[in-house]
Coordinates of C-alpha atoms and ligand atoms in Angstrom, one line a residue:
X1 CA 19.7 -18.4 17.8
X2 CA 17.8 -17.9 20.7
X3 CA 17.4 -20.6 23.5
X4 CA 13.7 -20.6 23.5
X5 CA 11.7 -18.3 21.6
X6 CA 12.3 -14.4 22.5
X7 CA 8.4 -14.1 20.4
X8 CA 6.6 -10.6 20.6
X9 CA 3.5 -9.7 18.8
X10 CA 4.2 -6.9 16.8
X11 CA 2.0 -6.3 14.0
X12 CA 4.8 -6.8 11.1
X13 CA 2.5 -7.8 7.7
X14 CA 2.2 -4.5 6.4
X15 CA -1.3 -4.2 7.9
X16 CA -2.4 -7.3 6.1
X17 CA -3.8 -10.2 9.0
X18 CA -4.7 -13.6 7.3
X19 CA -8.1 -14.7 7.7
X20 CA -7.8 -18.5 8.0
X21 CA -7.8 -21.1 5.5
X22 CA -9.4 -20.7 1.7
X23 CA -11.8 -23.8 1.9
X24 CA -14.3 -24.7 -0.9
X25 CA -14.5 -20.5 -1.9
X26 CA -14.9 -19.2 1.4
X27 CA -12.5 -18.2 4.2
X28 CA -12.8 -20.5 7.5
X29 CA -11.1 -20.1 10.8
X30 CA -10.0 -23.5 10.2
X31 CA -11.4 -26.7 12.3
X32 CA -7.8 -28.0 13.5
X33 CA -5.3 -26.8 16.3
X34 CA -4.0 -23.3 16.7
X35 CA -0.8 -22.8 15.0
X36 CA 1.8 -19.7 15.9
X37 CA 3.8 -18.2 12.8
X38 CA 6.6 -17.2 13.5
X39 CA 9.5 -15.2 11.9
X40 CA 12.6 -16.7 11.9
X41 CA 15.1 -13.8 11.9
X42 CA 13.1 -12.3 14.8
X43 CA 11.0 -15.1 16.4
X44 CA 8.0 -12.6 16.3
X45 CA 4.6 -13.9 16.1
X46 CA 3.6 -13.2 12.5
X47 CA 0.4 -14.8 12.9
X48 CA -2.0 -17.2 14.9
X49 CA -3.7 -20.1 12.8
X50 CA -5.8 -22.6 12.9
X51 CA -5.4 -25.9 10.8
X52 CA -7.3 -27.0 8.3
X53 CA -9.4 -29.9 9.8
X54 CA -10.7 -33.4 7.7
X55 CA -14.1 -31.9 7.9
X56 CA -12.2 -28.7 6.0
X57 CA -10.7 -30.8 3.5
X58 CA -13.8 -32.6 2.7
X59 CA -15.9 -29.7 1.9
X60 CA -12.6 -29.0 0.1
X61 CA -12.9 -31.6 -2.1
X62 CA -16.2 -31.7 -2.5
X63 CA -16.6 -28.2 -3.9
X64 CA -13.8 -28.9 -5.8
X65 CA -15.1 -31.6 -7.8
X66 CA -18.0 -29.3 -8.8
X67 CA -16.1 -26.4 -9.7
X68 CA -13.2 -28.7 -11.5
X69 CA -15.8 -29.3 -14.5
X70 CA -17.4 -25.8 -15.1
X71 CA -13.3 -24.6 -15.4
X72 CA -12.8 -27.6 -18.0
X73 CA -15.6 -26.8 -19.8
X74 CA -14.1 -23.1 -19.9
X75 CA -11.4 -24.2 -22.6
X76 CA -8.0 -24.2 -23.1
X77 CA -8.0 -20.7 -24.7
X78 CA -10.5 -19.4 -21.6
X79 CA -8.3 -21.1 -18.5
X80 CA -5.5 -19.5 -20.3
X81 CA -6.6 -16.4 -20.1
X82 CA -7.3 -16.3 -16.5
X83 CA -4.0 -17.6 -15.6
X84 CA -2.6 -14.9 -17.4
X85 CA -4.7 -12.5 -15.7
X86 CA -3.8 -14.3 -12.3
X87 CA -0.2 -13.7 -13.1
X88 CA -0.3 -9.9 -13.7
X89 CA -2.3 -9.5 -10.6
X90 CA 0.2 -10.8 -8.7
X91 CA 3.0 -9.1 -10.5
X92 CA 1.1 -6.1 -9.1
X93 CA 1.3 -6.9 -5.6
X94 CA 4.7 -8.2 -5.9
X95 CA 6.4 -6.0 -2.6
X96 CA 3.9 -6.8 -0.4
X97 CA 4.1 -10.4 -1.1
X98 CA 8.3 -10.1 -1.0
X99 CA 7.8 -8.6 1.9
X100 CA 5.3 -11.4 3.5
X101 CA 8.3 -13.8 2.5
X102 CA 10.9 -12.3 3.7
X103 CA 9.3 -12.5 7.2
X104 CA 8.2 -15.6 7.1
X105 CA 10.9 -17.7 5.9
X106 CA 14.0 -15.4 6.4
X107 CA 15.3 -15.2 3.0
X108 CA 16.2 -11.5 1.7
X109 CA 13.8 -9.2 0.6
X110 CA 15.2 -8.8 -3.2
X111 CA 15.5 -12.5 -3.3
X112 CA 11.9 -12.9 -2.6
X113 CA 11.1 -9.9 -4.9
X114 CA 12.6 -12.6 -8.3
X115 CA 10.1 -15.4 -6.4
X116 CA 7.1 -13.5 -6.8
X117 CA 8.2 -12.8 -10.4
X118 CA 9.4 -16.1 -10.9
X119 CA 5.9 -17.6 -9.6
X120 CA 4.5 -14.9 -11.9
X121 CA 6.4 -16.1 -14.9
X122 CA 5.5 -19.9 -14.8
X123 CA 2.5 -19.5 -14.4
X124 CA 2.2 -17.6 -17.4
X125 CA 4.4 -20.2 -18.8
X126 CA 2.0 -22.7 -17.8
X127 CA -1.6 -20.0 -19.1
X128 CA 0.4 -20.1 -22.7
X129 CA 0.5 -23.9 -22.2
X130 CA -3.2 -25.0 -22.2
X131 CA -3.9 -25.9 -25.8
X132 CA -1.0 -28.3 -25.8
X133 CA -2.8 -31.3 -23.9
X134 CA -3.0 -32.7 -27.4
X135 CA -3.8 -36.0 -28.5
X136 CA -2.8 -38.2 -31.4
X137 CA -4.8 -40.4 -33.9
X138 CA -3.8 -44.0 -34.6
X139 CA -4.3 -45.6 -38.2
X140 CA -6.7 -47.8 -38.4
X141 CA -8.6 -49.9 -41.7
X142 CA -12.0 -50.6 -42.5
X143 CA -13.8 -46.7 -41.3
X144 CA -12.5 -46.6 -38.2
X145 CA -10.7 -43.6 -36.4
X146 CA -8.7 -44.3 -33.1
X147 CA -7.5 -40.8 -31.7
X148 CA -6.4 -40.8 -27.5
X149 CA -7.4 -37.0 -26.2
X150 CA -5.5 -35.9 -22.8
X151 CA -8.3 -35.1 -19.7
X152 CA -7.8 -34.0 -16.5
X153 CA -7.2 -35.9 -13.7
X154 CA -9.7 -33.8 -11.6
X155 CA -8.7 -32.8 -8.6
X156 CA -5.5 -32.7 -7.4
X157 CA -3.2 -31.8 -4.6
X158 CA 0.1 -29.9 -4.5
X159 CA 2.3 -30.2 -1.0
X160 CA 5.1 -27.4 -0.9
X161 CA 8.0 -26.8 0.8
X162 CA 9.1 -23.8 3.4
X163 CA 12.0 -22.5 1.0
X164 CA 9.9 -20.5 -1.6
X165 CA 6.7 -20.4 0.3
X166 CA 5.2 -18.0 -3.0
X167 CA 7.5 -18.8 -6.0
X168 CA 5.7 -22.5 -5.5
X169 CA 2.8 -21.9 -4.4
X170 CA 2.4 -19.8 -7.8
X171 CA 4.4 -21.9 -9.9
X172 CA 2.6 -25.4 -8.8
X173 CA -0.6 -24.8 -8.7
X174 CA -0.3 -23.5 -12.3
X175 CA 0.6 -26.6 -14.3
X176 CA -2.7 -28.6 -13.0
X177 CA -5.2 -26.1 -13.4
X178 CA -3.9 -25.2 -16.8
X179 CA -4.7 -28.9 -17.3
X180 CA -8.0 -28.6 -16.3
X181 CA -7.7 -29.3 -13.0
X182 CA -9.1 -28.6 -9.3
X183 CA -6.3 -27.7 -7.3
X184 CA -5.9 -28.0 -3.2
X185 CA -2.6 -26.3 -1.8
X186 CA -0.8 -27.2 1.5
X187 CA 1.8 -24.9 2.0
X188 CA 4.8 -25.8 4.7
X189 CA 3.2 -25.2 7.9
X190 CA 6.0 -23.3 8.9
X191 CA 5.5 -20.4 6.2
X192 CA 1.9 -20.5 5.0
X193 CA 1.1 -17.2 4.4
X194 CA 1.7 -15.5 0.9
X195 CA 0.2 -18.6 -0.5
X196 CA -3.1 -17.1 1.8
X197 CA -3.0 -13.9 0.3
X198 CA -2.4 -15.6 -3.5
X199 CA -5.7 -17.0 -2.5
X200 CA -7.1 -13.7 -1.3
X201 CA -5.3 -11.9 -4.3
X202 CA -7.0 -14.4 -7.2
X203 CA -9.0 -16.7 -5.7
X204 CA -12.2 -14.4 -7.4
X205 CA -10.8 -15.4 -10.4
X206 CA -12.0 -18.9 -10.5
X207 CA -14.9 -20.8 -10.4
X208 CA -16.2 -20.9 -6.6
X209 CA -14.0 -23.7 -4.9
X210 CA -11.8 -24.5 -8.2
X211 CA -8.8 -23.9 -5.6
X212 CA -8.4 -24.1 -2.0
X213 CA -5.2 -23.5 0.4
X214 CA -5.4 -25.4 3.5
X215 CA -2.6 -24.9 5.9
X216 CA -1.5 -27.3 8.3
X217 CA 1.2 -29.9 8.8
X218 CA 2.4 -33.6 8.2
X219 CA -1.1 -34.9 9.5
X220 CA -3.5 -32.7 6.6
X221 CA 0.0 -33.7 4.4
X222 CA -1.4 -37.4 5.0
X223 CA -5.3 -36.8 5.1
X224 CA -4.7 -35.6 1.8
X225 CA -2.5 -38.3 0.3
X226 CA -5.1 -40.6 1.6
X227 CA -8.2 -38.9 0.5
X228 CA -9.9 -40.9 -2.4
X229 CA -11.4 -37.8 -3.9
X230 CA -7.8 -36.5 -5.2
X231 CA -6.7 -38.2 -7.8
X232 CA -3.0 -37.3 -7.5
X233 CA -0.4 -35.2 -4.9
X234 CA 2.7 -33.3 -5.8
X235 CA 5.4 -32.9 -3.7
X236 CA 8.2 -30.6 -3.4
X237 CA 9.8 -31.7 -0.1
X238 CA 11.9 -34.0 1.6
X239 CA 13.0 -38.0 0.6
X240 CA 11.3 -39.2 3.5
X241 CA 8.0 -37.1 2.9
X242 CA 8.5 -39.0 -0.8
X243 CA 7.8 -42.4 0.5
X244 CA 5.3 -41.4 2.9
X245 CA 4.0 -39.5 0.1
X246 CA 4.1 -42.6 -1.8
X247 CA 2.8 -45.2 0.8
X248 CA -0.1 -43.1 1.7
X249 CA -1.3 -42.5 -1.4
X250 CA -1.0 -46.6 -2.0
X251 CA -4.3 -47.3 -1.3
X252 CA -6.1 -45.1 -3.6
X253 CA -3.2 -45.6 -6.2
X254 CA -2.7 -41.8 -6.3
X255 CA -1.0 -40.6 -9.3
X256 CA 2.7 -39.3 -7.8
X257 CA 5.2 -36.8 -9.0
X258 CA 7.5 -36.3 -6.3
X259 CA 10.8 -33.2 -6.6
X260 CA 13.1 -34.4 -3.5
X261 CA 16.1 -33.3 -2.0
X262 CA 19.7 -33.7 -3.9
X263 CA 23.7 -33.4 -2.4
X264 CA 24.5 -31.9 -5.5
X265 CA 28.3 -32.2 -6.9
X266 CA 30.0 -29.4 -8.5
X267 CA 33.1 -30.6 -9.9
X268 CA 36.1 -28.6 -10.7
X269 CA 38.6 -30.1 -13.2
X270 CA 42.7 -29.3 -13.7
X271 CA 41.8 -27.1 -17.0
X272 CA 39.1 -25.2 -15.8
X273 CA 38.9 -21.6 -15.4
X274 CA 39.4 -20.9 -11.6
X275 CA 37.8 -18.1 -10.7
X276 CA 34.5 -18.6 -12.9
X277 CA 34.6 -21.9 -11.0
X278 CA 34.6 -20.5 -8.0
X279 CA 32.2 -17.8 -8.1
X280 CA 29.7 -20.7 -9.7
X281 CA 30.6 -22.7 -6.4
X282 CA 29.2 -20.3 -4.7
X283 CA 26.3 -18.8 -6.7
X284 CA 26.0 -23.0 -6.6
X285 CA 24.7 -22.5 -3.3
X286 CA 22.1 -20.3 -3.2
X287 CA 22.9 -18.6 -0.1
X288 CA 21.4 -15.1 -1.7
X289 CA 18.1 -16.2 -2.2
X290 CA 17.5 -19.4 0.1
X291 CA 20.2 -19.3 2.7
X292 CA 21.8 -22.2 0.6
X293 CA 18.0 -24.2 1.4
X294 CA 17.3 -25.1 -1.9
X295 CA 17.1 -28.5 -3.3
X296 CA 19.5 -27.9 -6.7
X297 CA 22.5 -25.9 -4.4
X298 CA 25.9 -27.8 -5.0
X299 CA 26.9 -28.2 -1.5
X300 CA 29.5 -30.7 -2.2
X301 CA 32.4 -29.6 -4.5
X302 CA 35.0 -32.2 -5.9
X303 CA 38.3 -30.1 -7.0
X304 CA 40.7 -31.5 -8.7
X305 CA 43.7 -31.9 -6.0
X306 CA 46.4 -29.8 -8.0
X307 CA 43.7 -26.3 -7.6
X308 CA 42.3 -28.0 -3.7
X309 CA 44.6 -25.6 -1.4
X310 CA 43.3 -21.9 -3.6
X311 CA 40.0 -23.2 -4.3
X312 CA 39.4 -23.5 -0.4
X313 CA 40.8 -20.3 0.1
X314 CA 38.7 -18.3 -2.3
X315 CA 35.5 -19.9 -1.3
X316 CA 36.1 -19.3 2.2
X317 CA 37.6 -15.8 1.6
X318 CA 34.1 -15.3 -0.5
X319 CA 31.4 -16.9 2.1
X320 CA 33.8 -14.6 4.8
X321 CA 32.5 -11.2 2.5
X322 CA 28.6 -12.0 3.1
X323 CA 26.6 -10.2 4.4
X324 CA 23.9 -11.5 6.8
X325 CA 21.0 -9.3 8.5
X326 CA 17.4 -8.4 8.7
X327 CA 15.8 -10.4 5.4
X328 CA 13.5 -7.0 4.8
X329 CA 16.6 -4.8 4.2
X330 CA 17.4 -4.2 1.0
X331 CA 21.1 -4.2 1.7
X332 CA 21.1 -7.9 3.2
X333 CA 22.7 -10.3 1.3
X334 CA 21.5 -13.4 3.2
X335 CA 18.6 -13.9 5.8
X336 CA 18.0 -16.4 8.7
X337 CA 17.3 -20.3 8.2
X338 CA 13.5 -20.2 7.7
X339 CA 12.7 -22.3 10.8
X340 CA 14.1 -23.8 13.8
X341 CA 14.3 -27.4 13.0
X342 CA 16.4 -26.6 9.8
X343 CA 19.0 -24.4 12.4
X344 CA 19.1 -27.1 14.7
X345 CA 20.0 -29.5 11.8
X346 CA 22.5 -27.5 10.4
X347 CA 24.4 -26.7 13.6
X348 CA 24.3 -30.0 14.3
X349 CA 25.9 -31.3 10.8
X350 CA 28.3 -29.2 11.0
X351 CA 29.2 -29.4 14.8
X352 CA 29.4 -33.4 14.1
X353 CA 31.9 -32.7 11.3
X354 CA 33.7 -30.8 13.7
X355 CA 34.0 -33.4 16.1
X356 CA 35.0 -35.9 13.3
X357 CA 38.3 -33.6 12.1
X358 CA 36.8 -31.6 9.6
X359 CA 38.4 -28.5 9.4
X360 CA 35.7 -25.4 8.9
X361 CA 37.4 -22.8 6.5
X362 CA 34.9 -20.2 7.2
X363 CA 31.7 -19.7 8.7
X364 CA 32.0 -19.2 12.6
X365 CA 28.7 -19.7 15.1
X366 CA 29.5 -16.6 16.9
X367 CA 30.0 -14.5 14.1
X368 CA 28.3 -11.1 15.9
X369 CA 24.8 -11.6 14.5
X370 CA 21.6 -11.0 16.1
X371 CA 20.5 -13.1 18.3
X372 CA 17.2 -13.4 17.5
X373 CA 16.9 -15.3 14.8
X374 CA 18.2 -18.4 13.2
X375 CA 21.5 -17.2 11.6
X376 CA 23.8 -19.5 10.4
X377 CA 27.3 -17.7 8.7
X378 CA 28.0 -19.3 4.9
X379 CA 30.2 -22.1 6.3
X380 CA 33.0 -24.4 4.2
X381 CA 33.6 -27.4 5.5
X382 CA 37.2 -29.0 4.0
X383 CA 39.6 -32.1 5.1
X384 CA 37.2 -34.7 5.0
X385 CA 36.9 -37.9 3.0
X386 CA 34.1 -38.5 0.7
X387 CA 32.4 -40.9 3.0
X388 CA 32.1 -38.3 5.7
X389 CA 28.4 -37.6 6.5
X390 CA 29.2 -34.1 5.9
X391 CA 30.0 -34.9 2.0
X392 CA 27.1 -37.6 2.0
X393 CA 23.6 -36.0 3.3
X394 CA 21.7 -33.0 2.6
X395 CA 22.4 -30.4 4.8
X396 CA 19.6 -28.0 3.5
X397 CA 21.7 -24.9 4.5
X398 CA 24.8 -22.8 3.6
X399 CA 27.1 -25.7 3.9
X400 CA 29.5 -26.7 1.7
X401 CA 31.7 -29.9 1.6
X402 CA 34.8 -29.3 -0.5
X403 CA 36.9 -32.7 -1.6
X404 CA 39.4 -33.6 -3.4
X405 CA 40.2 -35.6 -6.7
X406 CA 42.9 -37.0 -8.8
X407 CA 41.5 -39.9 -11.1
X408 CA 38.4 -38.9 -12.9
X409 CA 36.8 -42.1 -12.6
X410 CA 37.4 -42.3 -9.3
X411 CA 35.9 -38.9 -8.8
X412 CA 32.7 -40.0 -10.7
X413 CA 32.2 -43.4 -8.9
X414 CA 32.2 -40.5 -5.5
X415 CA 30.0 -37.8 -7.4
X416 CA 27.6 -41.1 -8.5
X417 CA 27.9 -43.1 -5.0
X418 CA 24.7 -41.6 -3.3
X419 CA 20.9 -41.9 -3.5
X420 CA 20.3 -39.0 -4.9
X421 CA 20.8 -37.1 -8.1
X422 CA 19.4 -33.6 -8.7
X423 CA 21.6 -31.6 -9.5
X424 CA 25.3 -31.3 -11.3
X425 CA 27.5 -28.5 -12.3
X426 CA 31.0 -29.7 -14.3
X427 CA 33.9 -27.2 -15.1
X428 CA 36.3 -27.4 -18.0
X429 CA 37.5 -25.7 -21.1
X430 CA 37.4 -29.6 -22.3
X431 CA 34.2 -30.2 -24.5
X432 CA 35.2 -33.9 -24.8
X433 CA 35.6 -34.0 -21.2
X434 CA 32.5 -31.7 -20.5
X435 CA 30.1 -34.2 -22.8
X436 CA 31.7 -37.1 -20.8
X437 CA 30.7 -36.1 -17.6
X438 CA 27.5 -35.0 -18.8
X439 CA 26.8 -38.7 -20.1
X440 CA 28.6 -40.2 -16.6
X441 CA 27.6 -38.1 -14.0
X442 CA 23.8 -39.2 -12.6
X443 CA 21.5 -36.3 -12.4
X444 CA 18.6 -34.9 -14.3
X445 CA 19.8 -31.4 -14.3
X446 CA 23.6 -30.6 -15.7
X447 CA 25.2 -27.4 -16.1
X448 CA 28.1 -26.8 -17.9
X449 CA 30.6 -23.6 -16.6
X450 CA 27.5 -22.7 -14.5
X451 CA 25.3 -23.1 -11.6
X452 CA 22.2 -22.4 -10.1
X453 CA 20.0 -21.1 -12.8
X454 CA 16.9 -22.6 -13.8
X455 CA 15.6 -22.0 -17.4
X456 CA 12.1 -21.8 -18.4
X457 CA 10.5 -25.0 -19.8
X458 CA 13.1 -26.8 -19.6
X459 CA 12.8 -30.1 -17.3
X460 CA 13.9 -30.0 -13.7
X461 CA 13.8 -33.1 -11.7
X462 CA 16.4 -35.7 -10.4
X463 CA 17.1 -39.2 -11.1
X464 CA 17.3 -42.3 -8.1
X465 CA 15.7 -40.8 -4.7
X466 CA 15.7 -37.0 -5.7
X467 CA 11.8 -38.0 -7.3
X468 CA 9.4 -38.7 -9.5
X469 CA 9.0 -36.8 -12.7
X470 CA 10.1 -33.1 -14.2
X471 CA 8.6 -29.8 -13.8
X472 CA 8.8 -26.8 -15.1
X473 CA 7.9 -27.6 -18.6
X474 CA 5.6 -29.1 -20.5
X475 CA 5.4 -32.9 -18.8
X476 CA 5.0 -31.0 -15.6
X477 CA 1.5 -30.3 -16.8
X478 CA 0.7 -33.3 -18.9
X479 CA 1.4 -35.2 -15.6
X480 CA -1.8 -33.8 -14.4
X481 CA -4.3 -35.0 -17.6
X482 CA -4.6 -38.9 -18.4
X483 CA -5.0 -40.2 -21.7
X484 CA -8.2 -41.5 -23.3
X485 CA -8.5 -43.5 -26.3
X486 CA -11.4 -43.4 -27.7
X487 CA -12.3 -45.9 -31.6
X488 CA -14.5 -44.5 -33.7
X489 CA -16.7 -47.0 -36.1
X490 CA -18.7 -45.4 -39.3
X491 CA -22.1 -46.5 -38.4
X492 CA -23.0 -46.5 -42.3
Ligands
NAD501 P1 9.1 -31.6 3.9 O1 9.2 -32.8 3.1 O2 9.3 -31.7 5.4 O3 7.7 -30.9 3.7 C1 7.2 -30.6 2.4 C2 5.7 -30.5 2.4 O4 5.2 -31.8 2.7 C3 5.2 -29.6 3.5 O5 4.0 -29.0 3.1 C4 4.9 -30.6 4.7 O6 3.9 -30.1 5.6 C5 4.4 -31.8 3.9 N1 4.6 -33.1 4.6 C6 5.5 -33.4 5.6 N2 5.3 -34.6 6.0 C7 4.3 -35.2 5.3 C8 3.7 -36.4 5.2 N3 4.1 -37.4 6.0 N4 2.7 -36.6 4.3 C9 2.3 -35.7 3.5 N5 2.8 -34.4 3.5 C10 3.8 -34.2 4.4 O7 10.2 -30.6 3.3 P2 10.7 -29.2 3.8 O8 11.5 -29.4 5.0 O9 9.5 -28.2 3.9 O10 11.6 -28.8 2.6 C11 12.9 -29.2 2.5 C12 13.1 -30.4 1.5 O11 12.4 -30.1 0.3 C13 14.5 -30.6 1.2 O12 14.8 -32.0 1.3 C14 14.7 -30.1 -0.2 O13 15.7 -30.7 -1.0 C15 13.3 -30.4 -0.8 N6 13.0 -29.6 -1.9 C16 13.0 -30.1 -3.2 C17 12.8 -29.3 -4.3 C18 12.9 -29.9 -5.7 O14 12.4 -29.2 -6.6 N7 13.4 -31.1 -5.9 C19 12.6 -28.0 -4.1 C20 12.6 -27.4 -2.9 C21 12.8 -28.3 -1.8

């Protein structure tokens, strides 16, 4: 894209203008500086905002503490029942809210269509979940009962990424107040509104102030870490927002589950079946529904070297067939990188690799598209060595670093020699092989002859610096409730 930002003003949301932040119940203009949203496939102005301020998150807070103990004392079954209720309202608005996606963060319309279902879905996951904050009873002798309930923590705070602005906005606000909880939402500055007009869509639903969305940037990110009144922050982001996450919730010794970034490894072995493996590199990466920016996309794949030369070819002759475009057609088959500092990163990864002798199999910058928007072509990078920066750090975009491998322990001392570990996906015909690697390779989320998917309660998280935790199942909400034990004595 675009030297300097071709913006217009075009009203593009369907008709729908946002009407500030969701503080405390009510909407405000918000007390902080103005903020332009902008699309990034056409650099139109989607929206003019105003940051949520600290007097904004106060009241926030404040009202939330109120309201966080009327919605416990609604019950399990109750708070069930309005999540539910939340979920199939916004089933119903699902193409509007696709749509609001698509603009805002540049990923294709159908794509964002399975967000807003997915959003939908846990949090009905999370509604059914509600009378499983169970305790458990200890035996004691002599007439006394020690049993430990679950509580909630109060009220808590969930910071999202840009990459599925509405699938997590849904999705983690659900697990909390299914707890019990008060929930605050910061969306990504960059692409805060669906999660406004979630608020707009159930924010009735709850008691007055039970949930707020506050939009804003790294500065609210840290007000709110630092704010004594929230007794714990989820993130979804970035390593480095992880230990600021972590340091500035120090003080007030917030409770932390953090779901970081990954450089996940998809390995290919002599005795696996080729062309699945190929198609699963690149359903691997996500380029569909994210543009390849999502945390669990296998952007590096280690072949075995006897399948290196075809498996290049087929990957690249596959990320060559793509079809980029306008995120809101239905025919696109991958949008724009959702904002300008994740284009800039990725050109620049890829044009250092360049430099370095990497040789890029597909993906060219001038590949005829638009210019108005932050397009970057599917792009296989091949030739390097496993200590290449290209084959070490998250890109966060449709890259992918293929190497190559001939001992299998030296392949798993390369998959294991980073920070991270999100992701892996293995392929063999070889079950001893396959449980192996399973047992070798450090991740927290493995699949066997596939990529990609996600399924529903079971734990997603990574192990070293890709975070803190697992979500999407039950611990995801139990995270959010502290344990009381409590001894009963028979006063007879
Ligand atoms: P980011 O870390 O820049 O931002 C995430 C959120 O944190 C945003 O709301 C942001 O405003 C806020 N934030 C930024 N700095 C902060 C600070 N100092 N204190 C408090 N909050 C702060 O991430 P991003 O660029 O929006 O998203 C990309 C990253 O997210 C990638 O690294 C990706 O791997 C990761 N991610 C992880 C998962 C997962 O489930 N593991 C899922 C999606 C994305």
């Amino acid at each position: 894209m675009p030297e300097g930002d071709a913006v217009s003003s075009v009203p593009v949301l369907g008709g729908w203008t946002p009407q500030g932040n969701f503080v405390a119940g009510e909407w405000r203009t918000g007390g902080g500086a103005p903020r332009a949203v902008l699309s990034p496939s056409s650099g139109a102005v989607l929206a003019e905002l105003r940051d949520a301020s600290a007097g904004d998150l106060s009241d926030a807070v404040a009202r939330a503490s109120n309201a966080q103990r009327v919605w416990t004392d609604l019950g399990p079954v109750h708070r069930g029942k309005i999540l539910k209720q939340a979920a199939a309202l916004l089933r119903s608005h699902e193409s509007e809210l696709a749509l609001i996606d698509a603009l805002d963060c540049g990923n294709p319309i159908k794509g964002m269509r399975f967000d807003v279902n997915l959003g939908a879905t846990l949090m009905e996951f999370f509604a059914g979940l509600t009378t499983e904050a169970k305790g458990e009873t200890i035996p004691q002798v002599g007439g006394k009962l020690t049993l430990v309930t679950r509580e909630p923590l109060g009220v808590v705070a969930r910071l999202v990424p840009f990459n599925h602005p509405f699938m997590f906005a849904a999705a983690k606000i659900a697990a909390p107040l299914a707890a019990g909880n008060a929930v605050i939402l910061k969306p990504s500055e960059e692409t805060p509104l669906s999660s406004l007009r979630m608020a707009e869509i159930i924010g009735d639903l709850f008691p007055d102030g039970l949930l707020s969305v506050l939009t804003g940037g790294a500065d609210l990110g840290a007000a709110i870490c630092a704010h004594p009144g929230i007794a714990a922050v989820g993130l979804i982001g970035s390593v480095p927002t992880g230990r600021a996450v972590l340091k500035g919730g120090a003080d007030t010794l917030k409770r932390t589950q953090l779901e970081l970034g990954g450089k996940n490894a998809l390995v290919i072995c002599e005795d696996a079946d080729l062309d699945r493996a190929v198609a699963g590199a690149v359903k691997g990466m996500n380029l569909g529904w994210t543009a390849g920016q999502s945390c669990g996309s296998t952007s590096r794949v280690l072949v075995h070297e006897t399948h290196y030369a075809h498996v290049v070819s087929a990957i690249a002759a596959a990320f060559d067939a793509v079809r980029l475009g306008d995120p809101t057609d239905e025919a696109t088959e991958m949008g724009a990188l959702s904002t300008r500092a994740q284009y800039d990163k990725t050109l620049g990864f890829i044009e250092r690799a360049r430099k370095a002798g990497a040789r890029i199999a597909a993906g060219r910058p001038d590949a005829g598209l638009p210019d108005t928007g932050f397009f970057v072509r599917p792009t296989l990078v091949c030739d390097v060595g496993p200590e290449a920066e290209i084959a070490r750090e998250e890109v966060f975009g449709p890259v992918l670093t293929v190497l190559k491998w001939r001992d299998e322990s030296e392949m798993l001392d390369i998959v294991n020699s980073l920070d991270l570990g999100l992701t892996a996906s293995i392929w063999t015909r070889d079950l001893d092989r396959a449980l192996r690697l399973t047992r070798r390779i450090q991740a927290g989320y493995v699949w066997v002859n596939d990529a990609s998917d996600h399924y529903l309660g079971a734990p997603f998280g990574g192990v070293k610096q890709s975070g803190l935790g697992r979500e999407e199942c039950l611990e995801e909400m139990l995270a959010y409730t502290e344990a009381k034990t409590v001894t009963l004595v028979s006063a007879g």
